[in-house]
Amino acid sequence: MTISSLSEAIAAPPRKQVIRRLKERFIESVLFLCAFSCVAVTIAIMVILGTESIGLFKTVSLWEFFTGTEWAPLFEPAKYGILPLVCGTVTTSAIALFVAIPIGTTIALFLSEFASQKVRVWVKPILEILAGVPTVVYGYFALLFVTPLLQIVLPDLPGFNMLAAGLVMGIMIVPQISSMSEDAMRSVPDELREGSYAAGATKLQTAWNVVFPAAFSGVSSSYILGISRAVGETMIVSIAAGLQPTISFNPMDSAATMTAYIVQVSLGDLPHGSTGYQTIFAVGFLLVSMTLIFNTIGHWLKRRYREQY
Amino acid sequence: MATSISSPSSSTPLSPIQLSVIQRKRRSNLFSAAGIVSILIALMTLIALVLQLFIQGLPKLNWQFLTSFADPEASLAGVLAALVGSCLVMLVTAATAVPVGIGAGLYLEEYVTRNKFSALIEINVTNLAGVPSIVYGLLALGLFKYYFSLGESILTAGLTLALLVLPVVIVATRESVRAIPSSLREATYAMGASKSQMVFDHLLPYAFGNILTGVIIGLSRAIGETAPLVTIGALTFIAFLPESPIQSSFPFISFEWLKAPFTVLPIQMFNWVSRPESEFQVNAAAAGIVLLSLTLMMNSIAIYLRYRIQKSLKW
């Protein structure tokens, strides 16, 4: 390339440059639209849940909705108290967390502090497969395997019960808690471990007294996100926990959760704007608010531990 | 470990420190055992689940089951419509979620200028990943089905699941692009490339394998999703196939199938599970085997891909 042609190239025809710049702008704005779609989806969720359920609150007061103890919107006389559904959700989620938190934390501590690389390579795919099982298959498992198994020990257990659904849901959440907690534990710097070993601590003492507290915000964030997952889980509870809204914290009872109610109503004929249609959006609104609160707390906790080291 | 300390001094009484060491080591080993037990619980559940499915469903699982339509008679019913429906819905999901997700991921990682607006997008992506799937179903019911009048079609279902997969694709894209060292970007710019040339001709090819892994994992979740599709009112009794996308006459490609009513495997399984007759539960188990095999196959492809990439790519 001669000097003259080089200088010509530098002072390229403005037209070509303009086209190139326009092309860049165009690509950037297309990519921006892609990213903005996430914001649009969030807005759409809020707007749709709000507008479709607003009709319900013209006839039902918020006070009745949140404090009523009977949920029978499709019967005469209609009752719009959401507490029974919330009660079902809380009970099943509590059982699930009762299973998932100890097992998930133990697996996380074991994998991050005790297990060799070889064990880790084998265990992680198993957990991933467990996380990948479709929830409808878990529901089938809870109804047709876990419930009959529990009925051997507890003969009075009804066919639909919160216990089996909660237990299976717990196993489903284990991989999420264990993998997130393990990530948090492995990001604890080795100097802390070495200091603890130098002071004569065993592996367990190091894991429990040093690593676990140091990783606690990450670990607790995994618990909170686990709660949010349990609250939003649908298929297991609608298959195995029953569809009757009842106020009961007894795991051996059958009860509907918020999500199960949405499924139950959706299975029937659902004209646009009918009472049933409005109630599922109202329940959905409460559901999304609950999970949003948990997710926000969870992510806030997670960011905190990231900044620590 | 504990015995090596205690055995030589078995005749003389142990000092308090030795006792404490033995005790603490024993506790540590005990916890190690608890860890193995926890993993075994998870593994046993998985094995029990698979065994239960196979014991109940395997006799039913044959060619006739895979090639028959749903039927009121349990013994004649099959999953053909559901299988085809699942594949077509996944096609729509992949075709929409993958380009948008990759675009969003690239924008957030390479283009965005850090300001309040980009923080807003970030928060939205993390929150969307945590929204319960049934809420997407409600969104689809209100927005796609009634406002856009798309009905209970394959298009509606595919778009609904695309919303679910979108955060997964975005996160996968961002992580794999972030892992590419900046020397590659600088080298590309030094050759006079524009930003879009750098991103599409250089970053994307390198990130492709990891993005693909994320996409497959996202789709394997979506194929098993039931709740959002139940909400939009997916039919379970479908005794016909949607029009074929490839036609024998001009213009050879038809998009009529997008508007067709559909059913998918998890919904078909849910429908059979919720019936009291045990013959239908056998069908549910067989459908469960098909569904589980599909998701496991996709998952193992993803795990294998990731393993290969981790081995071959070293920056």
Coordinates of C-alpha atoms in Angstrom, one line a residue:
Chain A
M1 CA 0.0 0.0 0.0
T2 CA 1.5 3.3 -1.0
I3 CA 1.4 6.3 1.2
S4 CA -1.1 8.1 -1.1
S5 CA -3.5 5.2 -1.1
L6 CA -3.2 4.8 2.6
S7 CA -4.1 8.4 3.2
E8 CA -7.0 8.0 0.8
A9 CA -8.2 5.1 3.0
I10 CA -7.9 7.1 6.1
A11 CA -9.9 9.9 4.6
A12 CA -12.4 7.4 3.4
P13 CA -15.4 8.6 1.5
P14 CA -17.8 10.0 4.2
R15 CA -20.6 8.1 2.7
K16 CA -19.0 4.7 3.5
Q17 CA -18.3 5.9 7.0
V18 CA -21.8 7.1 7.5
I19 CA -23.2 3.8 6.4
R20 CA -20.9 1.9 8.7
R21 CA -21.8 4.1 11.6
L22 CA -25.5 3.7 10.8
K23 CA -25.1 0.0 10.7
E24 CA -23.4 0.0 14.1
R25 CA -26.2 2.1 15.5
F26 CA -28.8 -0.2 14.0
I27 CA -27.2 -3.3 15.5
E28 CA -26.9 -1.6 18.9
S29 CA -30.5 -0.6 19.0
V30 CA -31.7 -4.1 18.0
L31 CA -29.6 -5.6 20.8
F32 CA -30.9 -2.9 23.2
L33 CA -34.5 -3.9 22.3
C34 CA -33.6 -7.5 23.1
A35 CA -32.3 -6.5 26.5
F36 CA -35.3 -4.2 27.0
S37 CA -37.7 -7.1 26.4
C38 CA -36.9 -8.3 30.0
V39 CA -38.1 -5.0 31.4
A40 CA -41.1 -5.2 29.1
V41 CA -42.0 -8.7 30.4
T42 CA -41.8 -7.5 34.0
I43 CA -44.0 -4.6 33.2
A44 CA -46.4 -6.8 31.3
I45 CA -46.7 -9.2 34.2
M46 CA -47.5 -6.5 36.6
V47 CA -50.0 -4.8 34.3
I48 CA -51.8 -7.9 33.2
L49 CA -52.0 -9.3 36.8
G50 CA -53.3 -5.9 38.0
T51 CA -55.8 -5.2 35.2
E52 CA -57.3 -8.6 35.0
S53 CA -57.8 -8.9 38.8
I54 CA -59.0 -5.4 39.4
G55 CA -62.6 -6.4 38.6
L56 CA -62.6 -8.7 41.6
F57 CA -61.8 -6.0 44.0
K58 CA -64.8 -4.0 42.9
T59 CA -67.0 -6.6 44.5
V60 CA -64.6 -7.9 47.2
S61 CA -62.9 -5.7 49.7
L62 CA -59.1 -6.1 50.2
W63 CA -59.9 -6.7 53.9
E64 CA -62.1 -9.6 53.1
F65 CA -59.6 -11.0 50.6
F66 CA -56.7 -11.0 53.0
T67 CA -58.5 -11.9 56.2
G68 CA -61.4 -14.2 55.1
T69 CA -61.0 -17.7 56.3
E70 CA -63.0 -19.4 53.6
W71 CA -62.1 -19.7 49.9
A72 CA -65.1 -20.6 47.7
P73 CA -65.3 -18.1 44.9
L74 CA -67.1 -20.4 42.5
F75 CA -69.9 -21.4 44.8
E76 CA -73.0 -19.7 46.2
P77 CA -72.6 -17.8 48.5
A78 CA -69.1 -17.0 47.2
K79 CA -66.4 -16.6 49.8
Y80 CA -63.2 -14.8 48.9
G81 CA -60.8 -15.3 51.9
I82 CA -57.4 -16.2 50.6
L83 CA -56.0 -17.5 53.9
P84 CA -56.8 -21.2 53.3
L85 CA -54.7 -21.1 50.1
V86 CA -51.9 -19.2 51.8
C87 CA -52.1 -21.8 54.6
G88 CA -51.6 -24.7 52.1
T89 CA -48.7 -22.9 50.5
V90 CA -47.0 -22.2 53.8
T91 CA -47.4 -25.7 55.1
T92 CA -46.1 -27.5 52.0
S93 CA -43.2 -25.0 51.6
A94 CA -42.3 -25.5 55.3
I95 CA -42.2 -29.3 54.9
A96 CA -40.1 -28.9 51.7
L97 CA -37.6 -26.6 53.4
F98 CA -37.5 -28.9 56.5
V99 CA -36.1 -31.5 54.1
A100 CA -34.2 -29.3 51.7
I101 CA -32.2 -27.1 54.0
P102 CA -30.5 -29.7 56.2
I103 CA -29.9 -32.1 53.3
G104 CA -28.8 -29.3 50.9
T105 CA -26.5 -27.7 53.4
T106 CA -24.9 -31.0 54.4
I107 CA -24.3 -31.9 50.8
A108 CA -22.8 -28.5 50.1
L109 CA -20.5 -28.7 53.2
F110 CA -19.5 -32.2 52.2
L111 CA -18.7 -31.4 48.6
S112 CA -16.9 -28.2 49.3
E113 CA -14.9 -29.3 52.4
F114 CA -14.7 -33.1 52.6
A115 CA -15.1 -34.6 49.2
S116 CA -12.3 -35.3 46.8
Q117 CA -12.4 -33.9 43.2
K118 CA -13.3 -37.4 42.0
V119 CA -16.4 -37.6 44.3
R120 CA -17.4 -34.1 43.2
V121 CA -17.2 -35.0 39.5
W122 CA -19.6 -37.9 40.1
V123 CA -22.1 -36.2 42.5
K124 CA -22.6 -33.0 40.7
P125 CA -24.2 -34.5 37.6
I126 CA -26.5 -36.6 39.8
L127 CA -27.7 -33.4 41.5
E128 CA -28.1 -31.8 38.1
I129 CA -30.2 -34.7 36.9
L130 CA -32.3 -34.4 40.0
A131 CA -32.8 -30.7 39.3
G132 CA -33.8 -31.5 35.7
V133 CA -36.6 -34.0 36.4
P134 CA -39.9 -32.4 35.2
T135 CA -42.1 -31.4 38.1
V136 CA -45.0 -33.3 36.7
V137 CA -42.9 -36.5 37.1
Y138 CA -42.2 -35.5 40.7
G139 CA -45.9 -35.1 41.2
Y140 CA -46.6 -38.5 39.8
F141 CA -43.9 -39.9 42.1
A142 CA -45.3 -38.1 45.2
L143 CA -48.8 -39.4 44.5
L144 CA -48.1 -43.0 43.5
F145 CA -44.9 -43.8 45.3
V146 CA -44.3 -41.6 48.3
T147 CA -47.9 -41.5 49.5
P148 CA -48.4 -45.3 49.5
L149 CA -45.0 -45.7 51.2
L150 CA -46.0 -43.2 53.9
Q151 CA -49.4 -45.0 54.3
I152 CA -47.5 -48.1 55.5
V153 CA -46.2 -46.1 58.5
L154 CA -49.2 -43.7 58.8
P155 CA -52.3 -45.8 58.0
D156 CA -54.6 -42.8 58.4
L157 CA -52.9 -40.7 55.7
P158 CA -55.3 -39.7 53.0
G159 CA -54.5 -40.3 49.3
F160 CA -53.9 -36.6 48.8
N161 CA -51.8 -35.0 51.5
M162 CA -49.4 -32.1 52.1
L163 CA -46.8 -34.4 53.6
A164 CA -45.9 -36.4 50.5
A165 CA -46.0 -33.3 48.3
G166 CA -43.8 -31.3 50.7
L167 CA -41.3 -34.1 51.0
V168 CA -40.9 -34.6 47.3
M169 CA -40.8 -30.8 46.8
G170 CA -38.0 -30.7 49.3
I171 CA -35.9 -33.3 47.4
M172 CA -36.6 -31.2 44.3
I173 CA -35.1 -28.1 45.9
V174 CA -32.0 -29.9 47.3
P175 CA -29.9 -29.4 44.2
Q176 CA -30.6 -25.7 44.1
I177 CA -29.7 -25.1 47.7
S178 CA -26.6 -27.4 47.6
S179 CA -25.1 -25.9 44.4
M180 CA -25.7 -22.3 45.4
S181 CA -24.4 -22.9 49.0
E182 CA -21.4 -24.8 47.7
D183 CA -20.5 -21.9 45.3
A184 CA -20.6 -19.6 48.3
M185 CA -18.5 -21.9 50.5
R186 CA -15.9 -22.4 47.8
S187 CA -15.5 -18.7 47.4
V188 CA -14.3 -18.5 51.0
P189 CA -10.5 -17.8 50.7
D190 CA -8.2 -20.7 51.6
E191 CA -6.3 -18.6 54.2
L192 CA -9.2 -18.9 56.5
R193 CA -9.2 -22.6 56.3
E194 CA -5.5 -22.8 56.7
G195 CA -5.6 -20.6 59.7
S196 CA -8.2 -22.9 61.3
Y197 CA -6.3 -26.0 60.5
A198 CA -3.1 -24.4 61.9
A199 CA -5.0 -23.8 65.2
G200 CA -5.7 -27.5 65.3
A201 CA -9.2 -27.7 64.1
T202 CA -10.6 -30.7 62.4
K203 CA -12.3 -30.6 59.0
L204 CA -15.7 -30.4 60.7
Q205 CA -14.7 -27.6 63.0
T206 CA -13.3 -25.7 60.1
A207 CA -16.3 -26.3 57.9
W208 CA -18.8 -25.5 60.7
N209 CA -17.1 -22.7 62.6
V210 CA -15.1 -21.0 59.8
V211 CA -16.4 -21.7 56.3
F212 CA -20.1 -21.8 57.1
P213 CA -20.2 -18.5 58.9
A214 CA -18.0 -16.9 56.3
A215 CA -20.3 -18.1 53.5
F216 CA -23.4 -17.5 55.5
S217 CA -24.9 -14.7 53.4
G218 CA -24.5 -16.8 50.2
V219 CA -25.9 -19.8 52.0
S220 CA -28.9 -17.9 53.4
S221 CA -29.5 -16.4 50.0
S222 CA -29.8 -20.0 48.7
Y223 CA -32.4 -20.7 51.4
I224 CA -34.4 -17.7 50.6
L225 CA -34.4 -18.5 46.9
G226 CA -35.4 -22.1 47.9
I227 CA -38.4 -20.7 49.7
S228 CA -39.4 -18.7 46.7
R229 CA -39.1 -21.8 44.6
A230 CA -41.2 -23.8 47.0
V231 CA -43.9 -21.1 47.1
G232 CA -44.2 -21.0 43.3
E233 CA -44.0 -24.8 42.7
T234 CA -47.2 -25.9 41.1
M235 CA -47.4 -29.4 39.6
I236 CA -46.3 -31.4 42.6
V237 CA -48.8 -29.8 44.9
S238 CA -51.7 -29.8 42.5
I239 CA -51.2 -33.5 41.8
A240 CA -50.4 -34.8 45.3
A241 CA -51.6 -32.3 47.9
G242 CA -55.3 -32.2 47.0
L243 CA -57.6 -29.4 45.7
Q244 CA -59.7 -28.6 48.8
P245 CA -59.0 -25.2 50.4
T246 CA -58.7 -25.8 54.1
I247 CA -57.1 -23.9 57.0
S248 CA -54.8 -26.5 58.4
F249 CA -51.2 -26.7 59.3
N250 CA -51.4 -30.5 59.7
P251 CA -49.1 -32.1 57.1
M252 CA -51.4 -35.2 57.1
D253 CA -54.3 -33.2 55.7
S254 CA -55.1 -32.6 52.2
A255 CA -55.2 -28.9 51.2
A256 CA -55.0 -26.7 48.1
T257 CA -52.2 -24.2 47.6
M258 CA -52.3 -20.9 45.8
T259 CA -50.7 -22.4 42.7
A260 CA -52.9 -25.5 42.8
Y261 CA -56.0 -23.3 42.8
I262 CA -54.8 -21.6 39.6
V263 CA -54.3 -24.9 38.0
Q264 CA -57.7 -26.3 39.2
V265 CA -59.6 -23.3 37.8
S266 CA -57.6 -23.2 34.5
L267 CA -58.5 -26.8 33.8
G268 CA -62.2 -25.9 33.7
D269 CA -64.0 -23.6 31.2
L270 CA -62.7 -20.1 31.8
P271 CA -64.4 -17.3 30.0
H272 CA -62.5 -14.0 29.8
G273 CA -63.6 -11.7 32.7
S274 CA -65.5 -14.3 34.7
T275 CA -65.2 -14.5 38.5
G276 CA -63.0 -17.5 38.2
Y277 CA -60.8 -15.8 35.7
Q278 CA -60.4 -12.7 37.9
T279 CA -59.6 -14.8 41.0
I280 CA -56.7 -16.6 39.4
F281 CA -55.1 -13.3 38.5
A282 CA -55.6 -12.0 42.0
V283 CA -54.0 -15.2 43.5
G284 CA -51.3 -14.8 40.9
F285 CA -50.7 -11.3 41.9
L286 CA -50.2 -12.3 45.6
L287 CA -48.0 -15.1 44.5
V288 CA -45.7 -13.0 42.4
S289 CA -45.5 -10.4 45.1
M290 CA -44.4 -13.0 47.7
T291 CA -41.8 -14.5 45.4
L292 CA -40.6 -11.1 44.4
I293 CA -40.0 -10.2 48.0
F294 CA -38.1 -13.4 48.7
N295 CA -36.0 -13.0 45.5
T296 CA -35.1 -9.5 46.3
I297 CA -33.9 -10.4 49.8
G298 CA -32.1 -13.4 48.4
H299 CA -30.2 -11.5 45.7
W300 CA -29.4 -8.7 48.1
L301 CA -27.8 -11.2 50.5
K302 CA -25.9 -12.8 47.6
R303 CA -24.4 -9.5 46.5
R304 CA -23.3 -8.8 50.0
Y305 CA -21.2 -11.8 50.3
R306 CA -19.6 -11.2 46.9
E307 CA -18.2 -7.9 48.1
Q308 CA -16.8 -9.4 51.3
Y309 CA -13.6 -10.8 49.9
Chain B
M1 CA -7.1 -42.0 61.9
A2 CA -8.5 -42.0 65.4
T3 CA -7.1 -45.5 66.1
S4 CA -3.5 -44.6 65.3
I5 CA -3.6 -42.2 68.1
S6 CA -5.3 -44.3 70.7
S7 CA -3.8 -47.7 70.0
P8 CA -0.2 -47.3 71.2
S9 CA -1.3 -45.8 74.5
S10 CA -4.1 -48.3 75.2
S11 CA -2.4 -49.3 78.5
T12 CA -1.8 -45.8 79.8
P13 CA -4.7 -43.5 80.4
L14 CA -5.2 -40.9 77.7
S15 CA -4.5 -37.2 78.3
P16 CA -7.5 -34.8 78.0
I17 CA -6.0 -33.4 74.8
Q18 CA -5.7 -36.8 73.2
L19 CA -9.3 -37.6 74.2
S20 CA -10.4 -34.3 72.7
V21 CA -8.6 -35.0 69.4
I22 CA -10.1 -38.5 69.2
Q23 CA -13.5 -37.1 69.9
R24 CA -13.3 -34.3 67.4
K25 CA -11.9 -36.5 64.7
R26 CA -14.7 -38.9 65.3
R27 CA -17.3 -36.1 65.0
S28 CA -15.6 -35.0 61.8
N29 CA -15.8 -38.5 60.3
L30 CA -19.4 -38.7 61.5
F31 CA -20.3 -35.6 59.6
S32 CA -18.5 -36.9 56.5
A33 CA -20.8 -40.0 56.8
A34 CA -23.8 -37.7 57.1
G35 CA -22.7 -36.0 53.9
I36 CA -22.6 -39.3 52.1
V37 CA -26.0 -40.3 53.5
S38 CA -27.5 -37.0 52.3
I39 CA -26.1 -37.7 48.8
L40 CA -27.4 -41.2 49.0
I41 CA -30.9 -39.9 49.9
A42 CA -30.8 -37.8 46.8
L43 CA -29.5 -40.7 44.7
M44 CA -32.0 -43.1 46.2
T45 CA -34.9 -40.8 45.4
L46 CA -33.8 -40.5 41.9
I47 CA -33.4 -44.3 41.6
A48 CA -36.8 -44.9 43.2
L49 CA -38.4 -42.4 40.9
V50 CA -36.9 -44.0 37.8
L51 CA -37.8 -47.5 39.0
Q52 CA -41.3 -46.6 39.9
L53 CA -41.8 -45.1 36.4
F54 CA -40.2 -48.1 34.7
I55 CA -42.0 -50.8 36.7
Q56 CA -45.4 -49.2 36.1
G57 CA -44.9 -47.8 32.6
L58 CA -42.4 -50.0 30.8
P59 CA -45.0 -52.7 29.8
K60 CA -47.0 -50.0 28.2
L61 CA -44.2 -48.4 26.4
N62 CA -44.2 -49.7 22.8
W63 CA -44.4 -48.5 19.3
Q64 CA -48.2 -48.5 19.4
F65 CA -48.0 -46.1 22.4
L66 CA -45.7 -43.7 20.6
T67 CA -47.8 -43.7 17.4
S68 CA -51.3 -43.5 18.7
F69 CA -53.5 -40.5 19.6
A70 CA -55.1 -40.0 23.0
D71 CA -58.1 -42.2 23.5
P72 CA -60.9 -42.6 26.1
E73 CA -59.9 -46.2 26.2
A74 CA -56.7 -46.4 28.3
S75 CA -55.2 -49.4 26.5
L76 CA -55.5 -47.7 23.0
A77 CA -54.2 -44.3 24.1
G78 CA -50.9 -43.0 23.0
V79 CA -48.7 -39.9 23.0
L80 CA -48.3 -39.2 19.3
A81 CA -50.1 -35.8 19.4
A82 CA -48.2 -34.9 22.6
L83 CA -44.8 -35.8 21.3
V84 CA -45.3 -33.9 18.1
G85 CA -46.8 -31.0 20.1
S86 CA -43.8 -30.9 22.4
C87 CA -41.4 -30.8 19.5
L88 CA -43.3 -28.0 17.6
V89 CA -43.7 -25.9 20.8
M90 CA -39.9 -26.3 21.5
L91 CA -39.2 -25.1 17.9
V92 CA -41.2 -21.9 18.5
T93 CA -39.5 -21.4 21.9
A94 CA -36.0 -21.9 20.6
A95 CA -36.6 -19.7 17.5
T96 CA -37.8 -16.8 19.7
A97 CA -35.9 -17.1 23.0
V98 CA -32.4 -17.9 21.5
P99 CA -32.0 -14.8 19.3
V100 CA -33.5 -12.4 21.8
G101 CA -31.6 -14.0 24.7
I102 CA -28.3 -13.9 23.0
G103 CA -29.0 -10.3 21.8
A104 CA -29.8 -9.2 25.3
G105 CA -26.8 -11.0 26.8
L106 CA -24.5 -9.4 24.3
Y107 CA -25.9 -6.0 24.9
L108 CA -25.6 -6.3 28.7
E109 CA -22.1 -7.6 28.5
E110 CA -20.5 -5.7 25.6
Y111 CA -22.6 -2.6 24.8
V112 CA -24.2 -1.3 27.9
T113 CA -22.9 1.8 29.5
R114 CA -23.2 1.4 33.3
N115 CA -26.0 3.6 34.5
K116 CA -29.2 3.4 36.4
F117 CA -31.0 2.0 33.4
S118 CA -28.6 -0.9 32.9
A119 CA -28.9 -1.6 36.6
L120 CA -32.7 -1.8 36.1
I121 CA -32.3 -4.3 33.3
E122 CA -30.0 -6.4 35.4
I123 CA -32.4 -6.5 38.3
N124 CA -35.1 -7.5 35.9
V125 CA -33.2 -10.4 34.4
T126 CA -32.5 -11.8 37.9
N127 CA -36.0 -11.3 39.0
L128 CA -37.5 -12.9 35.9
A129 CA -35.5 -16.0 36.5
G130 CA -37.2 -16.3 39.9
V131 CA -40.8 -15.7 38.8
P132 CA -42.8 -18.9 39.3
S133 CA -43.6 -20.5 36.0
I134 CA -47.3 -20.4 36.5
V135 CA -47.2 -16.6 36.6
Y136 CA -45.9 -16.7 33.0
G137 CA -48.9 -18.8 32.2
L138 CA -51.2 -16.1 33.6
L139 CA -49.3 -13.5 31.6
A140 CA -49.8 -15.6 28.5
L141 CA -53.4 -16.1 29.3
G142 CA -54.1 -12.4 29.6
L143 CA -51.7 -11.1 27.0
F144 CA -51.2 -13.7 24.2
K145 CA -54.6 -15.4 24.4
Y146 CA -56.9 -12.5 24.9
Y147 CA -55.2 -9.2 24.0
F148 CA -53.3 -10.6 21.0
S149 CA -56.0 -13.2 20.2
L150 CA -53.6 -15.9 19.5
G151 CA -55.8 -18.5 21.1
E152 CA -54.8 -21.8 22.6
S153 CA -52.2 -22.4 19.8
I154 CA -48.7 -23.7 19.4
L155 CA -47.6 -20.1 18.9
T156 CA -49.0 -19.0 22.3
A157 CA -47.4 -22.0 24.1
G158 CA -44.0 -21.5 22.4
L159 CA -43.9 -17.8 23.3
T160 CA -44.9 -18.6 26.9
L161 CA -42.1 -21.0 27.3
A162 CA -39.8 -18.6 25.5
L163 CA -40.4 -16.2 28.4
L164 CA -39.3 -18.9 30.8
V165 CA -36.1 -19.8 28.8
L166 CA -35.1 -16.2 28.1
P167 CA -33.3 -15.5 31.5
V168 CA -31.4 -18.8 31.2
V169 CA -30.2 -17.9 27.7
I170 CA -29.2 -14.4 28.8
V171 CA -27.3 -15.6 31.8
A172 CA -25.5 -18.3 29.7
T173 CA -24.6 -15.7 27.0
R174 CA -23.3 -13.2 29.5
E175 CA -21.2 -15.8 31.4
S176 CA -19.6 -17.3 28.3
V177 CA -18.9 -13.9 26.7
R178 CA -17.4 -12.6 30.0
A179 CA -15.0 -15.6 30.1
I180 CA -13.4 -14.4 26.8
P181 CA -10.2 -12.5 27.5
S182 CA -10.1 -8.8 26.5
S183 CA -6.9 -9.4 24.4
L184 CA -9.1 -11.0 21.8
R185 CA -11.3 -7.9 21.7
E186 CA -8.3 -5.6 21.5
A187 CA -6.7 -7.7 18.7
T188 CA -9.9 -7.4 16.7
Y189 CA -10.1 -3.7 17.1
A190 CA -6.5 -3.4 16.1
M191 CA -7.3 -4.9 12.8
G192 CA -9.8 -2.2 12.2
A193 CA -13.0 -4.1 13.0
S194 CA -16.1 -2.3 14.2
K195 CA -17.8 -3.2 17.4
S196 CA -20.4 -5.3 15.7
Q197 CA -17.8 -7.1 13.7
M198 CA -15.9 -7.8 16.8
V199 CA -19.0 -9.1 18.7
F200 CA -20.5 -11.2 15.9
D201 CA -17.4 -12.4 14.0
H202 CA -15.1 -13.0 17.0
L203 CA -16.8 -13.1 20.4
L204 CA -19.9 -15.1 19.4
P205 CA -18.1 -18.0 17.7
Y206 CA -15.9 -18.4 20.7
A207 CA -18.8 -18.2 23.1
F208 CA -21.0 -20.4 21.0
G209 CA -20.4 -23.7 22.7
N210 CA -21.1 -22.4 26.2
I211 CA -24.2 -20.6 25.0
L212 CA -25.4 -23.8 23.3
T213 CA -25.0 -25.6 26.6
G214 CA -27.1 -23.0 28.4
V215 CA -29.8 -23.1 25.6
I216 CA -30.1 -26.9 25.8
I217 CA -30.4 -26.8 29.6
G218 CA -33.1 -24.1 29.3
L219 CA -35.0 -26.0 26.7
S220 CA -34.8 -29.2 28.8
R221 CA -36.6 -27.3 31.6
A222 CA -39.1 -25.9 29.2
I223 CA -40.0 -29.3 27.7
G224 CA -41.1 -30.5 31.1
E225 CA -43.0 -27.4 32.1
T226 CA -46.6 -28.0 32.7
A227 CA -48.1 -25.3 34.8
P228 CA -47.9 -22.3 32.4
L229 CA -49.4 -24.4 29.6
V230 CA -52.3 -25.6 31.7
T231 CA -53.1 -22.0 32.5
I232 CA -53.5 -21.0 28.9
G233 CA -55.9 -23.8 28.5
A234 CA -54.0 -26.4 26.5
L235 CA -56.3 -29.2 25.3
T236 CA -55.5 -32.7 26.3
F237 CA -57.7 -34.6 23.9
I238 CA -56.2 -34.0 20.5
A239 CA -56.8 -36.7 17.9
F240 CA -55.1 -35.1 15.0
L241 CA -51.7 -33.6 14.0
P242 CA -51.1 -30.0 13.2
E243 CA -50.6 -29.3 9.5
S244 CA -47.1 -30.2 8.4
P245 CA -44.6 -27.3 8.2
I246 CA -43.3 -28.7 4.9
Q247 CA -45.8 -28.9 2.1
S248 CA -45.5 -30.8 -1.1
S249 CA -46.8 -27.9 -3.2
F250 CA -45.7 -24.3 -3.6
P251 CA -44.6 -22.4 -1.4
F252 CA -43.4 -25.6 0.4
I253 CA -43.4 -24.1 3.8
S254 CA -46.5 -23.5 5.8
F255 CA -47.0 -21.7 9.0
E256 CA -50.6 -23.0 9.6
W257 CA -49.3 -25.3 12.4
L258 CA -48.5 -22.3 14.5
K259 CA -52.3 -21.7 14.9
A260 CA -53.1 -25.3 15.6
P261 CA -54.4 -26.4 19.0
F262 CA -52.0 -28.7 20.7
T263 CA -51.1 -30.8 23.6
V264 CA -47.6 -31.5 25.0
L265 CA -46.2 -34.5 26.9
P266 CA -46.3 -33.1 30.4
I267 CA -49.9 -32.0 30.1
Q268 CA -50.8 -35.4 28.7
M269 CA -49.1 -37.0 31.7
F270 CA -50.8 -34.6 34.1
N271 CA -54.1 -35.5 32.6
W272 CA -53.6 -39.2 33.0
V273 CA -52.1 -38.9 36.5
S274 CA -55.1 -37.0 37.7
R275 CA -57.5 -39.8 36.7
P276 CA -58.4 -42.3 39.3
E277 CA -58.3 -45.4 37.1
S278 CA -55.1 -47.3 37.4
E279 CA -54.9 -48.1 33.6
F280 CA -54.5 -44.4 33.0
Q281 CA -51.8 -44.2 35.7
V282 CA -49.9 -46.8 33.7
N283 CA -50.2 -44.5 30.7
A284 CA -48.9 -41.7 32.8
A285 CA -45.9 -43.7 33.8
A286 CA -45.1 -44.5 30.2
A287 CA -45.5 -40.9 29.2
G288 CA -43.3 -40.0 32.1
I289 CA -40.6 -42.4 30.8
V290 CA -40.7 -40.7 27.4
L291 CA -40.6 -37.2 29.0
L292 CA -37.8 -38.1 31.4
S293 CA -35.7 -39.7 28.7
L294 CA -36.1 -36.5 26.6
T295 CA -35.0 -34.2 29.4
L296 CA -32.2 -36.5 30.5
M297 CA -30.9 -36.8 27.0
M298 CA -30.9 -33.0 26.6
N299 CA -29.2 -32.6 30.0
S300 CA -26.5 -35.2 29.3
I301 CA -25.8 -33.6 25.9
A302 CA -25.3 -30.3 27.8
I303 CA -23.2 -31.8 30.5
Y304 CA -21.0 -33.6 27.9
L305 CA -20.7 -30.4 25.8
R306 CA -19.6 -28.4 28.8
Y307 CA -17.1 -31.1 29.8
R308 CA -15.6 -31.0 26.2
I309 CA -15.5 -27.2 26.2
Q310 CA -13.8 -27.1 29.6
K311 CA -11.2 -29.5 28.4
S312 CA -10.5 -27.9 25.0
L313 CA -10.8 -24.2 25.7
K314 CA -7.9 -22.7 27.7
W315 CA -7.3 -19.0 27.5

